[in-house]
Short mmCIF file of C-alpha atoms in Angstrom, two decimals:
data_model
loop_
_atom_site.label_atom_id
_atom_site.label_comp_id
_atom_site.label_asym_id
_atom_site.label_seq_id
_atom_site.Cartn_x
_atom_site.Cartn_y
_atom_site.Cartn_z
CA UNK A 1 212.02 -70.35 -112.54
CA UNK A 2 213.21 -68.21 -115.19
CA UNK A 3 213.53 -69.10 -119.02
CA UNK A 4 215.96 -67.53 -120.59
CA UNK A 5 216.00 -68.20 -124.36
CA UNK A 6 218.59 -67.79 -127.44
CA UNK A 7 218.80 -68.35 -131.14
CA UNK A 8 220.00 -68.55 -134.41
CA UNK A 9 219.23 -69.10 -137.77
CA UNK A 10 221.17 -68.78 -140.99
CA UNK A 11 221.31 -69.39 -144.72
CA UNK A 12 225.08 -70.67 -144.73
CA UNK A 13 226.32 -71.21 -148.23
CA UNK A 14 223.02 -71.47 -149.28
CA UNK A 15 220.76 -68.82 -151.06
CA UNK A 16 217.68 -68.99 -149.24
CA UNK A 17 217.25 -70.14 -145.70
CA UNK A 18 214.86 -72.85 -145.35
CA UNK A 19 214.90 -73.37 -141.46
CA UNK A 20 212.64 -71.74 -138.75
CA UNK A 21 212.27 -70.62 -135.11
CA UNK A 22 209.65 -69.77 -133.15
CA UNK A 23 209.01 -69.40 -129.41
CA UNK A 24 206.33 -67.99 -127.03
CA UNK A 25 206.22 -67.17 -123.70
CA UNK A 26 202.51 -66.97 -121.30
CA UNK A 27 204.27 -65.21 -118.54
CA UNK A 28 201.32 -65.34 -116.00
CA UNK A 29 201.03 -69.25 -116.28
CA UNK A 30 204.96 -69.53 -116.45
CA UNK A 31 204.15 -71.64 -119.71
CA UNK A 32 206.41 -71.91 -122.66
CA UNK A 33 206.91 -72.99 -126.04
CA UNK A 34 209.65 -73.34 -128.86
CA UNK A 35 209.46 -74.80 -131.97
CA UNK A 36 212.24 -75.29 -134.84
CA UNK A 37 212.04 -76.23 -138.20
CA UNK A 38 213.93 -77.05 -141.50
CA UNK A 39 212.23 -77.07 -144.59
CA UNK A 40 213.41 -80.17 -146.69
CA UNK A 41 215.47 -78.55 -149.70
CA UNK A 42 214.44 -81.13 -152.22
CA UNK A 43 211.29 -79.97 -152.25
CA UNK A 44 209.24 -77.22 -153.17
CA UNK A 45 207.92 -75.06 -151.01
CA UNK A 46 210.00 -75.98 -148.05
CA UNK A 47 210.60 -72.70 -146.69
CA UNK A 48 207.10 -71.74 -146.72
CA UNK A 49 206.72 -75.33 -145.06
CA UNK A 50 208.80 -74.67 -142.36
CA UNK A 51 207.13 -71.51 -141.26
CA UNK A 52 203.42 -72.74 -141.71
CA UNK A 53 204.16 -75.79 -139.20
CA UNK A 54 206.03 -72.77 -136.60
CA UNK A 55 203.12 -69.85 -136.93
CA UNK A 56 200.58 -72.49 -136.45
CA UNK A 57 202.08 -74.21 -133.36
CA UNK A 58 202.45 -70.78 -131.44
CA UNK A 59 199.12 -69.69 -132.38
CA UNK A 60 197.59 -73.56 -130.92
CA UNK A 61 199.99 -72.94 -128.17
CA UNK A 62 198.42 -69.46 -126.99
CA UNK A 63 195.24 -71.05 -127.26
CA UNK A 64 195.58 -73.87 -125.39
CA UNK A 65 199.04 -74.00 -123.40
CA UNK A 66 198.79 -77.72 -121.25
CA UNK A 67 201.69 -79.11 -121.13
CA UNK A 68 200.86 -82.67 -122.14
CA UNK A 69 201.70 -85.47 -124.90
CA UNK A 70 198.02 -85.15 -125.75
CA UNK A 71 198.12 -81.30 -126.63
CA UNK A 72 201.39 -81.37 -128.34
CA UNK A 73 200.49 -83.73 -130.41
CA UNK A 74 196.89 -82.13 -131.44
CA UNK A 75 199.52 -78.87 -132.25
CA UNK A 76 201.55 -80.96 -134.60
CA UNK A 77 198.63 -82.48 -136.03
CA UNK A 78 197.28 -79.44 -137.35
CA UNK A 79 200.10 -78.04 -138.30
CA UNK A 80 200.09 -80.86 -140.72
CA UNK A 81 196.84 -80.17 -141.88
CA UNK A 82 198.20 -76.75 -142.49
CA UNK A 83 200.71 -78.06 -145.02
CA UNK A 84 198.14 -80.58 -146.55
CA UNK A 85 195.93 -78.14 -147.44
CA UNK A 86 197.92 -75.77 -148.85
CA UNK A 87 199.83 -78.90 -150.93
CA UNK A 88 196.06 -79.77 -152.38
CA UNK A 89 195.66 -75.98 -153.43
CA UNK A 90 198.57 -75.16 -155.09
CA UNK A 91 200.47 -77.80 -157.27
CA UNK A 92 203.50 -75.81 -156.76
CA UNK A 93 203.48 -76.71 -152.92
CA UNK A 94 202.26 -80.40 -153.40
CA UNK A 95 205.48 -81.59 -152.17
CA UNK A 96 206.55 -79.42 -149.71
CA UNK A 97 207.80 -80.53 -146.36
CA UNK A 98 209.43 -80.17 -143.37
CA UNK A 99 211.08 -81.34 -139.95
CA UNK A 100 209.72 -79.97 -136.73
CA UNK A 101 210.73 -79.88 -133.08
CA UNK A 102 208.09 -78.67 -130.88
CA UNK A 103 209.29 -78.79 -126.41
CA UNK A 104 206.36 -77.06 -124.19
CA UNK A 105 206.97 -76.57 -120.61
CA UNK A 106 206.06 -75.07 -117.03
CA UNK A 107 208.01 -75.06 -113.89
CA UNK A 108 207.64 -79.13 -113.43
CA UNK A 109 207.24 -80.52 -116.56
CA UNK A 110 208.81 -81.04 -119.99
CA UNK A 111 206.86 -82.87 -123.39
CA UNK A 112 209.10 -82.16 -126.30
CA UNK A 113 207.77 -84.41 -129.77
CA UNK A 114 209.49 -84.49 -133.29
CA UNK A 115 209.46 -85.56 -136.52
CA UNK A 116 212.60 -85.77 -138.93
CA UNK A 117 215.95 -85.43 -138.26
CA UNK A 118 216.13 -82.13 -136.15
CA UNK A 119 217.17 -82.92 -132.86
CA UNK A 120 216.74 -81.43 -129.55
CA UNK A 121 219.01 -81.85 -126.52
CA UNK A 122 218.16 -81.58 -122.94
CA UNK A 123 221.54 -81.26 -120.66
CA UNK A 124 221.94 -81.10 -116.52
CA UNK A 125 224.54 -80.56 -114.72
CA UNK A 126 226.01 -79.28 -118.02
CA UNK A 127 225.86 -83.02 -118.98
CA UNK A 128 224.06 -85.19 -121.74
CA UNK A 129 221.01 -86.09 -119.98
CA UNK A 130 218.72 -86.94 -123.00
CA UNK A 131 218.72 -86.29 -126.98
CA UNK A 132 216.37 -87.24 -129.56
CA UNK A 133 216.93 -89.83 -132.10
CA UNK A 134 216.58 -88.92 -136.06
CA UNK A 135 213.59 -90.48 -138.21
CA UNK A 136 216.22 -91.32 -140.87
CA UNK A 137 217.74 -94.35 -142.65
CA UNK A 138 221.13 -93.95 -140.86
CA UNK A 139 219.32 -94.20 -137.43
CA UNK A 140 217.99 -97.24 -137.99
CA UNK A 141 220.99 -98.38 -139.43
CA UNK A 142 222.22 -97.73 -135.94
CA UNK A 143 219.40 -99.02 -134.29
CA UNK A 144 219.98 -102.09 -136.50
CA UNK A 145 224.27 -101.71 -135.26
CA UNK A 146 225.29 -101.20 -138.61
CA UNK A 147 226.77 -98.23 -138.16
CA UNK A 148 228.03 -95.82 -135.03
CA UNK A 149 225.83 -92.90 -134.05
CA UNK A 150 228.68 -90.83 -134.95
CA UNK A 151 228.71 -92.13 -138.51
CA UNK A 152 225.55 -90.56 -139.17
CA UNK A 153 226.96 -87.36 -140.06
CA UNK A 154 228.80 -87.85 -142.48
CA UNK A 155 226.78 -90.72 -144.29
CA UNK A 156 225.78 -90.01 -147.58
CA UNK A 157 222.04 -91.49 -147.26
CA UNK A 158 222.20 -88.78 -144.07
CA UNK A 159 219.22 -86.89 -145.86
CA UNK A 160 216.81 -89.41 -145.84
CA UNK A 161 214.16 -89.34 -144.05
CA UNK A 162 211.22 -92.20 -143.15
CA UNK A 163 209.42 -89.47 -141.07
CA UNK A 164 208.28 -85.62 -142.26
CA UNK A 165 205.69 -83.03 -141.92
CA UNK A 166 203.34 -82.68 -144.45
CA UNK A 167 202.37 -86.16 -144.79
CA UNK A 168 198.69 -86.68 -146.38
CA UNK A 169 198.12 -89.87 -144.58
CA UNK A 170 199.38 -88.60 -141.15
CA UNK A 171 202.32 -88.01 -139.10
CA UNK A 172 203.80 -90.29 -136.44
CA UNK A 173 205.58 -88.24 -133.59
CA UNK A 174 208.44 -89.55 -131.36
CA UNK A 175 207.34 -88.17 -128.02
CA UNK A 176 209.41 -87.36 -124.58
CA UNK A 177 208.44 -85.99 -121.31
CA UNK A 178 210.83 -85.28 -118.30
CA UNK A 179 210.61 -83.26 -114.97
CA UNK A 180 212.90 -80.26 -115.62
CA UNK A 181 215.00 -78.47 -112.41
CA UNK A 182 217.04 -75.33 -112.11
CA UNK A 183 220.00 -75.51 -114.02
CA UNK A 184 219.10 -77.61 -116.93
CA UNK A 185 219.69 -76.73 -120.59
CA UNK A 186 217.87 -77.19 -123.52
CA UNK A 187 219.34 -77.34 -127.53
CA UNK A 188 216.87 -77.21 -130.23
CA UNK A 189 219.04 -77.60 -133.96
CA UNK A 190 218.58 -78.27 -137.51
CA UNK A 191 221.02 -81.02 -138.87
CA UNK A 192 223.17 -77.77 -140.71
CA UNK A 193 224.41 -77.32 -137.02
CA UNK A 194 224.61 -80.74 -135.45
CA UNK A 195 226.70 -82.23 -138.75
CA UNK A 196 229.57 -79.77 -137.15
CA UNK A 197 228.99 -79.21 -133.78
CA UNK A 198 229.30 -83.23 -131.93
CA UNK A 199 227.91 -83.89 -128.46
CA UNK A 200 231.05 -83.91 -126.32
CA UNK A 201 231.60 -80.05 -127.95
CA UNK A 202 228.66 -78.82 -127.05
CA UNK A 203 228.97 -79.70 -123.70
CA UNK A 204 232.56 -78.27 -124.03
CA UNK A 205 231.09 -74.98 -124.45
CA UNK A 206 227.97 -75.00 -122.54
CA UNK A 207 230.51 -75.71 -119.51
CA UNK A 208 232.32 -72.14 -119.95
CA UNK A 209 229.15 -70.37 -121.10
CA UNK A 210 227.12 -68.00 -118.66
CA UNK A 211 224.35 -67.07 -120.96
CA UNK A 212 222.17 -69.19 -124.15
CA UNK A 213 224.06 -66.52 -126.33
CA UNK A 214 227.13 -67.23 -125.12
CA UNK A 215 226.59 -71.17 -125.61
CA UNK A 216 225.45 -70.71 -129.19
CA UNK A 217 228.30 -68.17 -130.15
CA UNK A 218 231.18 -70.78 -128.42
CA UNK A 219 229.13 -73.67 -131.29
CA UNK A 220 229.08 -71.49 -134.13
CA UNK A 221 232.39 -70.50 -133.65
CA UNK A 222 233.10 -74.26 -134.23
CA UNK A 223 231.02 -74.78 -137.00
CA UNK A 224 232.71 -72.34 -139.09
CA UNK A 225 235.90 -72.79 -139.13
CA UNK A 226 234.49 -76.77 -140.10
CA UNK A 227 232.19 -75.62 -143.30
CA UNK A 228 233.27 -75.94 -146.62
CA UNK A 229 231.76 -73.42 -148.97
CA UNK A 230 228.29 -75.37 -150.08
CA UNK A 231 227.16 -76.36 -146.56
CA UNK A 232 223.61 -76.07 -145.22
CA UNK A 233 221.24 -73.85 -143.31
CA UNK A 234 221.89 -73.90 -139.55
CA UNK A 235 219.62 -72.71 -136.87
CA UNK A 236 219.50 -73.55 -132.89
CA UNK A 237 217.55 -72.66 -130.03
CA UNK A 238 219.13 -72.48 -126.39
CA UNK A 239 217.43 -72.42 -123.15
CA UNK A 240 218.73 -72.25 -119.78
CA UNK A 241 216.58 -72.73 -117.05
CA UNK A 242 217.43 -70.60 -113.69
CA UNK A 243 215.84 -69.41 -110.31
CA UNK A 244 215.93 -65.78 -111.40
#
């Protein structure tokens, strides 16, 4: 099998860019990693946040590349610790956090874990096969069927989260695992992206799109012409998975 990866990441409207991406290949164990990240914007320190919790995760991962629950979670784990520490060293960091999506893999196996409201995507047969579901109060108002998944975008308690990195007391991962096969997609994306870009459109364009690059130029075609002038970071990650 052959991994072959894409992304993006951009400040939009905004002055700094707050989100991260990160990915590492072990080409000799056919072992890979990708990580993304968005820094939360109401606090300090959230860009440096977001790329503590990515170096840290591709170091752990070149260390020690199993693919299992187990290891993924010891990765995100001290990637918190990361954050912690630096938040009890420097006041101007002590509330600095983030949202992380972390997917490892090999040629039979996928354990992707998260925390926040970035959400990652797995698609086969150019189809919805699995997503993620955000650690957020409009989530559970779905959960709860208050409100339609598709309200969550534009609902204005949309930013808040129950779940982050950089947590002093811990963190408490949401955690899947699949078998993967040849053909199947993967979408790693901050919520500056998925707030524009719904499901049935990004299976739209992963349909007509030959390459990762092509998928994520066909969705950030869409976004912009949907952004108003003050919108949000937006970052993605796209893997296709093929026999050569």
């Amino acid at each position: 099998m052959i991994f072959k990866t894409a992304f993006i990441s951009k400040a939009g409207g905004r002055e700094s860019n707050q989100d991260f991406c990160g990915n590492v290949s072990i080409d000799d164990k056919n072992k890979h990693c990708w990580v993304i990240t968005d820094g939360l914007g109401s606090h300090r320190g959230g860009e440096r946040a977001s790329k503590i919790v990515v170096n840290k995760i591709i170091e752990l991962f070149k260390n020690s590349p199993e693919i299992t629950n187990e290891n993924l979670e010891y990765q995100l784990i001290k990637a918190n610790e990361e954050i912690v520490m630096l938040q009890a060293e420097n006041d101007s960091f002590s509330d600095m956090k983030t949202t992380v999506i972390e997917a490892i893999c090999d040629n039979e196996n996928l354990v992707c874990g998260h925390i926040g409201d970035s959400r990652f995507y797995h698609f086969r047969e150019n189809k919805l096969f699995y997503q993620t579901l955000d650690h957020s109060v409009p989530q559970t108002m779905v959960t709860a069927g208050e409100l339609s998944f598709e309200e969550i975008r534009k609902h204005p308690d949309r930013n808040r989260l129950l779940r982050s990195m950089g947590n002093k007391e811990g963190i408490k991962p949401s955690f899947y695992s699949s078998k993967i096969i040849i053909n199947d997609k993967f979408l790693f994306c901050t919520d500056g992206f998925w707030e524009y870009v719904t499901e049935i459109e990004m299976e739209f364009d992963l349909a007509k799109s030959e390459t990762p690059e092509m998928w994520l130029e066909e969705m950030e075609l869409r976004l912009l012409k949907k952004v108003k002038n003050d919108f949000d970071n937006y970052s993605a990650i796209a893997v296709f998975i093929s026999p050569f």
